[in-house]
Amino acid sequence: MKYSFFVAILLIITLSYSCLDDVPEDFDNPDSEWNPDFSLAVGYASLGMNDESGFDTLLLLINAVTGLPFWTEEVDIPLTYSMPFDMQQLSEFSEEIVSIMFRVNTYNGFPNTVDGQVYFLDVSNNIVDSLFSDSALILESGTVNGTGETINSSHNQTDIIFDQDKIDELSQVRNILIEGAIRNVALDTTLINYYPAYKFDLQLGVRVKLKMSLADRPSDTYDQ
């Protein structure tokens, strides 16, 4: 037995993705148009002053002249994290994709402002595009208590929509690079010892909008 194209697509989406909306009630109407959305989580990153975040841990050593860690002398402290994101998983829907919305949730536990950026990389880790095209995302500083512990991470949610003009470029994407830069100005020296414990977290998800015409679907047939 051969399943129709749209039944197969429905099964693929239902099994592979976390959310599916707007399923048409009448598949038998040849004039029907289906505009489903589906969502999936891309990944999660927690960045801090450690090797896993690309931080040069030699900067944690004490400068004998100043008596402070070397990182306190840096203007900005860069942190990075990469994760796989193969856009080929969406290639079967490429002709039907209307737009892709990227949702970014950030939680900054540093008592500093952090600049954040997400880069899309190809198989050779060359930059294909960036999520924030005009400027980096600015993460407001978190709140710490009298003993230097973070008691309230600042939260920000940002939605970025890529239309069809940019979607073709994303077909080359195989990885995502997350970059953060801690603005190391007006440093409160009483908090220095706590910095290796501070984190900023980033969650990334996508929501894909499709447009499908049911009039173009092949009818079900049966093998004899």
Coordinates of N, CA and C in Angstrom, one line a residue:
M1 N 0.8 -1.2 0.0 CA 0.0 0.0 0.0 C 0.9 1.2 0.0
K2 N 0.5 2.2 -0.8 CA 1.3 3.5 -0.9 C 0.5 4.6 -0.2
Y3 N 1.1 5.3 0.8 CA 0.4 6.4 1.4 C 0.6 7.6 0.6
S4 N -0.4 8.5 0.7 CA -0.3 9.8 0.0 C 0.8 10.6 0.5
F5 N 1.3 11.5 -0.3 CA 2.4 12.4 0.1 C 2.1 13.1 1.4
F6 N 0.9 13.7 1.5 CA 0.6 14.5 2.7 C 0.4 13.7 3.9
V7 N -0.1 12.4 3.8 CA -0.1 11.6 5.0 C 1.3 11.3 5.5
A8 N 2.2 11.0 4.5 CA 3.6 10.8 4.9 C 4.2 12.0 5.6
I9 N 3.9 13.2 5.0 CA 4.5 14.4 5.7 C 3.9 14.5 7.1
L10 N 2.6 14.3 7.2 CA 2.0 14.4 8.6 C 2.6 13.4 9.5
L11 N 2.9 12.2 9.1 CA 3.6 11.3 10.0 C 5.0 11.7 10.4
I12 N 5.7 12.2 9.4 CA 7.1 12.7 9.6 C 7.1 13.8 10.6
I13 N 6.2 14.8 10.4 CA 6.2 15.9 11.3 C 5.8 15.5 12.7
T14 N 4.7 14.7 12.8 CA 4.2 14.3 14.1 C 5.2 13.5 14.9
L15 N 6.0 12.7 14.2 CA 7.0 11.8 14.9 C 8.2 12.6 15.2
S16 N 8.6 13.6 14.4 CA 9.9 14.2 14.5 C 9.9 15.5 15.3
Y17 N 8.8 16.2 15.4 CA 8.8 17.5 16.0 C 7.8 17.6 17.2
S18 N 8.0 18.7 18.0 CA 7.3 18.7 19.3 C 6.0 19.4 19.2
C19 N 5.6 20.1 18.1 CA 4.3 20.8 18.1 C 3.9 20.9 16.7
L20 N 2.6 20.7 16.4 CA 2.0 20.8 15.1 C 0.6 21.4 15.2
D21 N 0.4 22.5 14.4 CA -0.8 23.2 14.5 C -1.6 23.3 13.2
D22 N -2.8 23.6 13.3 CA -3.6 24.0 12.1 C -3.8 22.8 11.1
V23 N -4.0 21.6 11.6 CA -4.2 20.5 10.7 C -5.6 20.7 10.1
P24 N -5.8 20.6 8.8 CA -7.1 20.9 8.1 C -8.1 19.8 8.5
E25 N -9.3 20.1 8.6 CA -10.4 19.2 9.0 C -10.8 18.4 7.7
D26 N -10.7 18.9 6.5 CA -11.2 18.3 5.4 C -10.1 18.1 4.3
F27 N -9.5 16.9 4.3 CA -8.5 16.6 3.3 C -9.1 16.3 2.0
D28 N -10.4 16.1 1.8 CA -11.0 15.7 0.6 C -11.3 17.0 -0.3
N29 N -11.2 18.1 0.3 CA -11.5 19.4 -0.5 C -10.3 19.7 -1.3
P30 N -10.4 19.7 -2.6 CA -9.2 19.9 -3.5 C -8.7 21.4 -3.4
D31 N -9.6 22.3 -2.9 CA -9.2 23.7 -2.9 C -8.6 24.0 -1.5
S32 N -8.5 23.1 -0.7 CA -8.0 23.4 0.7 C -6.5 23.7 0.6
E33 N -6.1 24.6 1.5 CA -4.7 24.9 1.7 C -4.3 24.7 3.2
W34 N -3.2 24.1 3.4 CA -2.8 23.7 4.8 C -1.6 24.6 5.1
N35 N -1.7 25.3 6.3 CA -0.7 26.2 6.8 C -0.2 25.8 8.2
P36 N 0.4 24.6 8.2 CA 0.9 24.1 9.6 C 2.1 24.9 10.1
D37 N 2.2 24.9 11.4 CA 3.5 25.3 12.0 C 4.0 24.2 12.9
F38 N 5.3 24.1 12.9 CA 5.9 23.1 13.8 C 7.1 23.7 14.5
S39 N 7.4 23.2 15.7 CA 8.4 23.8 16.5 C 9.4 22.7 17.0
L40 N 10.6 23.0 17.2 CA 11.6 22.1 17.8 C 12.6 22.9 18.5
A41 N 13.2 22.2 19.5 CA 14.3 22.8 20.3 C 15.6 22.6 19.6
V42 N 16.4 23.6 19.5 CA 17.7 23.5 18.9 C 18.7 23.1 19.9
G43 N 18.8 23.8 21.0 CA 19.8 23.4 22.0 C 19.8 24.4 23.1
Y44 N 20.7 24.1 24.1 CA 20.8 24.9 25.3 C 22.3 25.0 25.6
A45 N 22.7 26.2 26.1 CA 24.1 26.4 26.4 C 24.2 27.2 27.7
S46 N 25.2 26.8 28.5 CA 25.5 27.5 29.8 C 26.9 28.0 29.8
L47 N 27.2 29.3 29.7 CA 28.5 29.8 29.5 C 29.1 30.4 30.8
G48 N 30.3 30.1 31.1 CA 30.9 30.7 32.2 C 32.4 30.8 32.0
M49 N 33.2 31.1 33.1 CA 34.6 31.3 32.9 C 35.3 30.0 33.1
N50 N 35.2 29.1 32.1 CA 35.7 27.8 32.1 C 36.2 27.3 30.7
D51 N 36.9 26.2 30.6 CA 37.4 25.7 29.4 C 36.2 25.4 28.4
E52 N 35.1 24.9 28.9 CA 34.0 24.5 28.0 C 33.4 25.7 27.3
S53 N 33.6 26.9 27.8 CA 33.0 28.1 27.2 C 34.1 28.9 26.5
G54 N 35.2 28.2 26.2 CA 36.3 28.9 25.5 C 37.0 30.0 26.2
F55 N 36.9 30.0 27.5 CA 37.6 31.0 28.4 C 39.0 30.6 28.6
D56 N 39.9 31.5 28.5 CA 41.3 31.3 28.8 C 41.5 31.2 30.3
T57 N 41.6 30.0 30.9 CA 41.6 29.9 32.3 C 42.9 30.4 32.9
L58 N 43.9 30.6 32.1 CA 45.2 31.2 32.6 C 44.9 32.7 33.2
L59 N 43.8 33.3 32.7 CA 43.4 34.6 33.2 C 42.9 34.6 34.6
L60 N 42.7 33.4 35.1 CA 42.3 33.3 36.5 C 43.5 33.4 37.5
L61 N 44.7 33.3 36.9 CA 45.9 33.4 37.8 C 46.0 34.8 38.3
I62 N 46.7 35.0 39.4 CA 46.9 36.3 40.1 C 48.1 37.0 39.5
N63 N 47.8 38.2 39.1 CA 48.9 39.1 38.7 C 49.7 39.6 40.0
A64 N 50.9 39.3 40.1 CA 51.7 39.6 41.3 C 51.8 41.1 41.5
V65 N 51.7 41.9 40.5 CA 51.8 43.3 40.6 C 50.5 43.9 41.2
T66 N 49.4 43.5 40.6 CA 48.1 44.1 41.1 C 47.4 43.3 42.2
G67 N 47.8 42.1 42.3 CA 47.2 41.2 43.4 C 45.8 40.8 42.9
L68 N 45.4 41.0 41.7 CA 44.1 40.6 41.1 C 44.3 39.6 40.0
P69 N 43.3 38.8 39.7 CA 43.3 37.9 38.5 C 43.6 38.7 37.2
F70 N 44.3 38.1 36.3 CA 44.6 38.8 35.0 C 43.3 39.2 34.2
W71 N 42.2 38.4 34.4 CA 41.0 38.7 33.6 C 40.5 40.1 34.0
T72 N 40.8 40.6 35.2 CA 40.2 41.9 35.6 C 40.8 43.1 34.7
E73 N 41.9 42.8 34.0 CA 42.6 43.8 33.1 C 42.0 43.8 31.7
E74 N 41.1 42.8 31.4 CA 40.5 42.7 30.1 C 39.3 43.7 30.0
V75 N 39.2 44.3 28.8 CA 38.1 45.2 28.5 C 36.8 44.4 28.4
D76 N 36.8 43.3 27.6 CA 35.7 42.4 27.5 C 36.2 41.0 27.6
I77 N 35.4 40.1 28.2 CA 35.8 38.7 28.4 C 34.9 37.9 27.5
P78 N 35.6 37.3 26.4 CA 34.8 36.5 25.5 C 34.6 35.1 25.9
L79 N 33.4 34.6 25.7 CA 33.0 33.2 25.9 C 32.3 32.7 24.7
T80 N 32.5 31.4 24.4 CA 31.9 30.8 23.2 C 31.5 29.4 23.4
Y81 N 30.5 29.0 22.6 CA 30.0 27.6 22.7 C 29.4 27.2 21.4
S82 N 29.6 26.0 20.9 CA 29.1 25.6 19.6 C 28.2 24.4 19.8
M83 N 27.3 24.2 18.9 CA 26.4 23.1 18.9 C 26.0 22.7 17.5
P84 N 25.6 21.5 17.2 CA 25.2 21.1 15.9 C 23.8 21.6 15.6
F85 N 23.6 22.0 14.3 CA 22.3 22.4 13.8 C 22.3 22.2 12.3
D86 N 21.9 21.0 11.9 CA 21.9 20.6 10.5 C 20.6 21.0 9.8
M87 N 20.7 22.1 9.0 CA 19.5 22.6 8.3 C 19.0 21.6 7.3
Q88 N 19.7 20.5 7.0 CA 19.2 19.5 6.0 C 18.0 18.8 6.6
Q89 N 17.8 18.8 7.9 CA 16.7 18.1 8.5 C 15.4 18.8 8.0
L90 N 15.5 20.0 7.6 CA 14.3 20.7 7.1 C 14.2 20.8 5.5
S91 N 15.2 20.1 4.9 CA 15.2 20.2 3.4 C 14.0 19.6 2.7
E92 N 13.4 18.6 3.3 CA 12.2 18.0 2.7 C 11.1 18.9 2.6
F93 N 11.1 20.0 3.4 CA 10.0 21.0 3.4 C 10.4 22.3 2.8
S94 N 11.6 22.3 2.1 CA 12.2 23.6 1.6 C 11.2 24.4 0.7
E95 N 10.5 23.7 -0.2 CA 9.6 24.4 -1.1 C 8.4 24.9 -0.4
E96 N 8.0 24.3 0.7 CA 6.8 24.7 1.4 C 7.1 25.7 2.6
I97 N 8.3 25.9 3.0 CA 8.6 26.8 4.1 C 8.3 28.3 3.7
V98 N 7.5 28.9 4.5 CA 7.2 30.3 4.3 C 8.2 31.2 5.2
S99 N 8.4 30.8 6.4 CA 9.3 31.5 7.3 C 9.8 30.6 8.4
I100 N 10.9 31.0 9.0 CA 11.4 30.3 10.2 C 11.6 31.4 11.3
M101 N 11.1 31.1 12.4 CA 11.2 32.0 13.6 C 12.2 31.4 14.6
F102 N 13.2 32.1 14.9 CA 14.1 31.6 16.0 C 13.8 32.3 17.3
R103 N 13.6 31.6 18.3 CA 13.3 32.1 19.6 C 14.5 31.9 20.6
V104 N 14.9 33.0 21.1 CA 16.1 33.0 22.0 C 15.7 33.4 23.4
N105 N 15.9 32.5 24.4 CA 15.7 32.8 25.8 C 17.1 32.9 26.4
T106 N 17.4 34.0 27.1 CA 18.7 34.2 27.8 C 18.4 34.5 29.3
Y107 N 19.4 34.1 30.1 CA 19.4 34.3 31.5 C 20.8 34.7 31.9
N108 N 21.0 35.9 32.3 CA 22.3 36.4 32.6 C 22.5 36.5 34.1
G109 N 23.4 35.6 34.7 CA 23.7 35.7 36.1 C 24.9 36.5 36.5
F110 N 25.6 37.0 35.5 CA 26.7 37.9 35.8 C 26.2 39.3 36.2
P111 N 27.0 39.9 37.2 CA 26.6 41.2 37.6 C 27.2 42.3 36.6
N112 N 27.2 41.9 35.3 CA 27.7 42.7 34.2 C 26.8 42.6 33.0
T113 N 26.8 43.6 32.2 CA 26.1 43.5 30.9 C 26.9 42.6 30.0
V114 N 26.1 41.7 29.3 CA 26.8 40.8 28.4 C 26.2 41.0 26.9
D115 N 27.1 41.1 26.0 CA 26.7 41.2 24.6 C 26.7 39.7 24.0
G116 N 25.6 39.4 23.4 CA 25.4 38.0 22.9 C 25.2 38.0 21.4
Q117 N 25.7 37.0 20.7 CA 25.5 36.8 19.3 C 25.4 35.3 18.9
V118 N 24.6 35.0 17.9 CA 24.5 33.6 17.5 C 24.9 33.6 16.0
Y119 N 25.9 32.7 15.6 CA 26.3 32.6 14.3 C 26.0 31.3 13.7
F120 N 25.6 31.3 12.4 CA 25.3 30.1 11.7 C 26.5 29.7 10.9
L121 N 27.0 28.4 11.0 CA 28.2 28.0 10.4 C 28.0 26.9 9.4
D122 N 28.8 26.8 8.3 CA 28.7 25.7 7.4 C 29.5 24.6 7.8
V123 N 29.7 23.6 7.0 CA 30.4 22.4 7.4 C 31.9 22.6 7.7
S124 N 32.4 23.7 7.1 CA 33.8 24.1 7.4 C 33.9 25.1 8.5
N125 N 32.8 25.4 9.2 CA 32.7 26.3 10.3 C 33.0 27.8 9.8
N126 N 32.7 28.0 8.5 CA 32.6 29.4 8.1 C 31.3 30.0 8.4
I127 N 31.3 31.3 8.7 CA 30.0 32.0 9.0 C 29.2 32.2 7.8
V128 N 28.0 31.7 7.9 CA 27.0 31.9 6.8 C 26.1 33.1 7.1
D129 N 25.7 33.3 8.3 CA 24.9 34.4 8.7 C 24.9 34.5 10.2
S130 N 24.3 35.6 10.7 CA 24.2 35.7 12.2 C 22.7 36.0 12.5
L131 N 22.3 35.6 13.7 CA 21.0 35.8 14.1 C 20.6 37.2 14.3
F132 N 21.5 38.0 14.9 CA 21.2 39.4 15.2 C 22.0 40.2 14.2
S133 N 21.4 40.7 13.1 CA 22.1 41.3 12.0 C 22.6 42.7 12.3
D134 N 21.8 43.5 13.0 CA 22.1 44.9 13.2 C 23.2 45.1 14.3
S135 N 23.0 44.4 15.4 CA 23.9 44.5 16.5 C 23.7 43.3 17.4
A136 N 24.7 43.2 18.3 CA 24.6 42.0 19.3 C 23.4 42.2 20.2
L137 N 22.9 41.1 20.8 CA 21.9 41.2 21.8 C 22.5 41.6 23.1
I138 N 21.9 42.6 23.7 CA 22.4 43.1 25.0 C 21.6 42.4 26.1
L139 N 22.4 41.7 27.0 CA 21.8 41.1 28.2 C 22.1 41.9 29.4
E140 N 21.0 42.4 30.0 CA 21.2 43.2 31.2 C 21.8 42.4 32.4
S141 N 22.5 43.0 33.3 CA 23.2 42.3 34.4 C 22.2 41.7 35.3
G142 N 22.6 40.6 35.9 CA 21.8 39.9 36.9 C 22.0 40.6 38.3
T143 N 21.2 40.2 39.3 CA 21.3 40.8 40.6 C 22.0 39.8 41.6
V144 N 22.9 40.3 42.3 CA 23.6 39.5 43.3 C 23.4 40.0 44.7
N145 N 23.5 39.1 45.7 CA 23.3 39.5 47.1 C 24.6 39.9 47.7
G146 N 24.5 40.2 49.0 CA 25.7 40.7 49.7 C 26.9 39.8 49.8
T147 N 26.6 38.5 49.6 CA 27.7 37.6 49.6 C 28.2 37.2 48.2
G148 N 27.7 37.9 47.2 CA 28.2 37.7 45.8 C 27.4 36.7 45.0
E149 N 26.4 36.0 45.6 CA 25.7 35.0 44.9 C 24.6 35.6 44.0
T150 N 24.4 35.0 42.9 CA 23.3 35.5 42.0 C 22.0 35.1 42.6
I151 N 21.1 36.1 42.8 CA 19.8 35.8 43.3 C 18.7 36.0 42.2
N152 N 19.1 36.7 41.2 CA 18.1 36.9 40.1 C 18.8 37.1 38.8
S153 N 18.7 36.1 37.9 CA 19.3 36.3 36.6 C 18.4 37.1 35.7
S154 N 18.9 38.0 35.0 CA 18.1 38.8 34.1 C 17.6 37.9 32.9
H155 N 16.3 38.0 32.5 CA 15.8 37.2 31.5 C 15.3 38.0 30.3
N156 N 15.6 37.5 29.1 CA 15.2 38.2 27.9 C 14.8 37.1 26.9
Q157 N 13.7 37.4 26.2 CA 13.2 36.5 25.1 C 13.1 37.4 23.9
T158 N 13.7 36.8 22.8 CA 13.8 37.5 21.6 C 13.4 36.6 20.4
D159 N 12.5 37.1 19.5 CA 12.1 36.3 18.4 C 12.6 37.0 17.1
I160 N 13.3 36.2 16.3 CA 13.9 36.7 15.0 C 13.3 35.9 13.9
I161 N 12.7 36.5 12.9 CA 12.0 35.8 11.8 C 12.9 35.9 10.5
F162 N 13.2 34.8 9.9 CA 13.8 34.7 8.6 C 12.8 34.4 7.6
D163 N 12.7 35.2 6.5 CA 11.7 35.0 5.5 C 12.4 34.1 4.4
Q164 N 11.7 33.9 3.3 CA 12.1 33.0 2.3 C 13.4 33.5 1.6
D165 N 13.7 34.8 1.6 CA 14.9 35.3 1.0 C 16.2 34.8 1.7
K166 N 16.1 34.6 3.0 CA 17.2 34.2 3.8 C 17.3 32.7 4.1
I167 N 16.1 32.0 3.9 CA 16.1 30.6 4.2 C 17.0 29.8 3.3
D168 N 17.1 30.1 2.0 CA 18.0 29.4 1.1 C 19.4 29.4 1.6
E169 N 19.8 30.6 2.1 CA 21.2 30.7 2.6 C 21.4 29.7 3.8
L170 N 20.4 29.5 4.6 CA 20.5 28.6 5.8 C 20.7 27.2 5.4
S171 N 20.4 26.8 4.2 CA 20.5 25.4 3.8 C 22.0 24.9 4.0
Q172 N 22.9 25.8 4.0 CA 24.3 25.3 4.2 C 24.7 25.1 5.7
V173 N 23.8 25.5 6.6 CA 24.2 25.6 8.0 C 24.3 24.2 8.6
R174 N 25.4 23.9 9.3 CA 25.5 22.6 10.0 C 25.8 22.8 11.5
N175 N 26.2 24.0 11.9 CA 26.5 24.2 13.3 C 26.1 25.6 13.7
I176 N 26.0 25.8 15.0 CA 25.7 27.1 15.5 C 26.8 27.5 16.5
L177 N 27.3 28.7 16.5 CA 28.3 29.3 17.4 C 27.6 30.4 18.2
I178 N 27.7 30.2 19.5 CA 27.2 31.2 20.5 C 28.3 32.0 21.0
E179 N 28.3 33.3 20.9 CA 29.4 34.1 21.5 C 28.8 35.1 22.5
G180 N 29.5 35.2 23.6 CA 29.1 36.2 24.6 C 30.3 37.0 25.0
A181 N 30.2 38.3 25.3 CA 31.3 39.1 25.7 C 30.8 39.8 27.0
I182 N 31.5 39.5 28.1 CA 31.2 40.2 29.4 C 31.8 41.6 29.4
R183 N 31.0 42.6 29.5 CA 31.6 43.9 29.6 C 32.2 44.1 31.0
N184 N 33.5 44.2 30.9 CA 34.3 44.3 32.2 C 34.7 45.7 32.5
V185 N 33.6 46.5 32.8 CA 33.9 47.9 33.2 C 33.2 48.1 34.5
A186 N 33.7 49.1 35.3 CA 33.2 49.5 36.6 C 33.0 48.2 37.4
L187 N 34.1 47.4 37.5 CA 34.1 46.2 38.2 C 34.1 46.4 39.7
D188 N 33.2 45.7 40.3 CA 33.1 45.7 41.8 C 34.1 44.6 42.3
T189 N 35.2 45.1 42.9 CA 36.3 44.2 43.2 C 35.9 43.3 44.4
T190 N 34.8 43.6 45.1 CA 34.4 42.7 46.2 C 33.8 41.4 45.6
L191 N 33.5 41.4 44.3 CA 32.8 40.2 43.7 C 33.8 39.3 42.9
I192 N 35.0 39.7 42.9 CA 36.0 39.0 42.0 C 36.1 37.5 42.2
N193 N 36.1 37.1 43.5 CA 36.2 35.7 43.8 C 35.0 34.9 43.3
Y194 N 33.9 35.5 43.0 CA 32.7 34.8 42.7 C 32.5 34.6 41.2
Y195 N 33.3 35.3 40.4 CA 33.1 35.3 38.9 C 33.2 33.9 38.3
P196 N 34.1 33.0 38.7 CA 34.1 31.7 38.1 C 32.8 30.9 38.3
A197 N 32.0 31.3 39.2 CA 30.7 30.6 39.5 C 29.5 31.2 38.7
Y198 N 29.7 32.4 38.1 CA 28.6 33.0 37.4 C 28.4 32.4 36.0
K199 N 27.2 32.4 35.5 CA 26.8 31.8 34.2 C 25.9 32.7 33.5
F200 N 25.9 32.6 32.2 CA 24.7 33.1 31.4 C 24.3 32.0 30.5
D201 N 23.0 31.7 30.5 CA 22.4 30.6 29.8 C 21.6 31.1 28.6
L202 N 21.6 30.2 27.6 CA 20.9 30.5 26.4 C 20.1 29.3 25.9
Q203 N 18.8 29.5 25.6 CA 18.0 28.4 25.0 C 17.6 28.9 23.6
L204 N 17.7 28.0 22.6 CA 17.4 28.3 21.2 C 16.4 27.3 20.7
G205 N 15.3 27.8 20.1 CA 14.3 27.0 19.4 C 13.9 27.6 18.1
V206 N 13.2 26.8 17.3 CA 12.8 27.3 16.0 C 11.3 27.0 15.8
R207 N 10.6 27.8 15.1 CA 9.2 27.5 14.7 C 9.1 27.8 13.2
V208 N 8.7 26.7 12.5 CA 8.7 26.8 11.0 C 7.2 26.9 10.5
K209 N 7.0 27.8 9.7 CA 5.7 28.0 9.1 C 5.7 27.5 7.6
L210 N 4.7 26.6 7.3 CA 4.7 26.0 6.0 C 3.4 26.4 5.3
K211 N 3.4 26.3 4.0 CA 2.2 26.5 3.1 C 2.1 25.4 2.1
M212 N 1.1 24.6 2.3 CA 0.9 23.4 1.4 C -0.5 23.5 0.7
S213 N -0.5 23.2 -0.5 CA -1.8 23.1 -1.3 C -2.2 21.6 -1.4
L214 N -3.4 21.3 -0.8 CA -3.8 19.9 -0.9 C -4.3 19.6 -2.3
A215 N -4.5 20.5 -3.1 CA -4.9 20.2 -4.5 C -3.8 19.5 -5.3
D216 N -2.6 19.6 -4.8 CA -1.5 19.1 -5.6 C -1.1 17.7 -5.1
R217 N -1.8 17.2 -4.1 CA -1.4 15.9 -3.5 C -1.8 14.8 -4.4
P218 N -1.0 13.7 -4.5 CA -1.4 12.5 -5.3 C -2.4 11.7 -4.6
S219 N -3.3 11.1 -5.3 CA -4.3 10.2 -4.6 C -3.7 8.9 -4.2
D220 N -4.3 8.3 -3.1 CA -3.8 7.1 -2.6 C -4.0 6.0 -3.6
T221 N -3.1 5.1 -3.8 CA -3.2 4.0 -4.7 C -2.8 2.8 -3.9
Y222 N -3.1 1.6 -4.4 CA -2.8 0.4 -3.8 C -2.1 -0.5 -4.8
D223 N -1.0 -1.2 -4.3 CA -0.4 -2.2 -5.2 C -1.2 -3.4 -5.3
Q224 N -1.3 -3.9 -6.5 CA -2.1 -5.1 -6.7 C -1.1 -6.3 -6.5

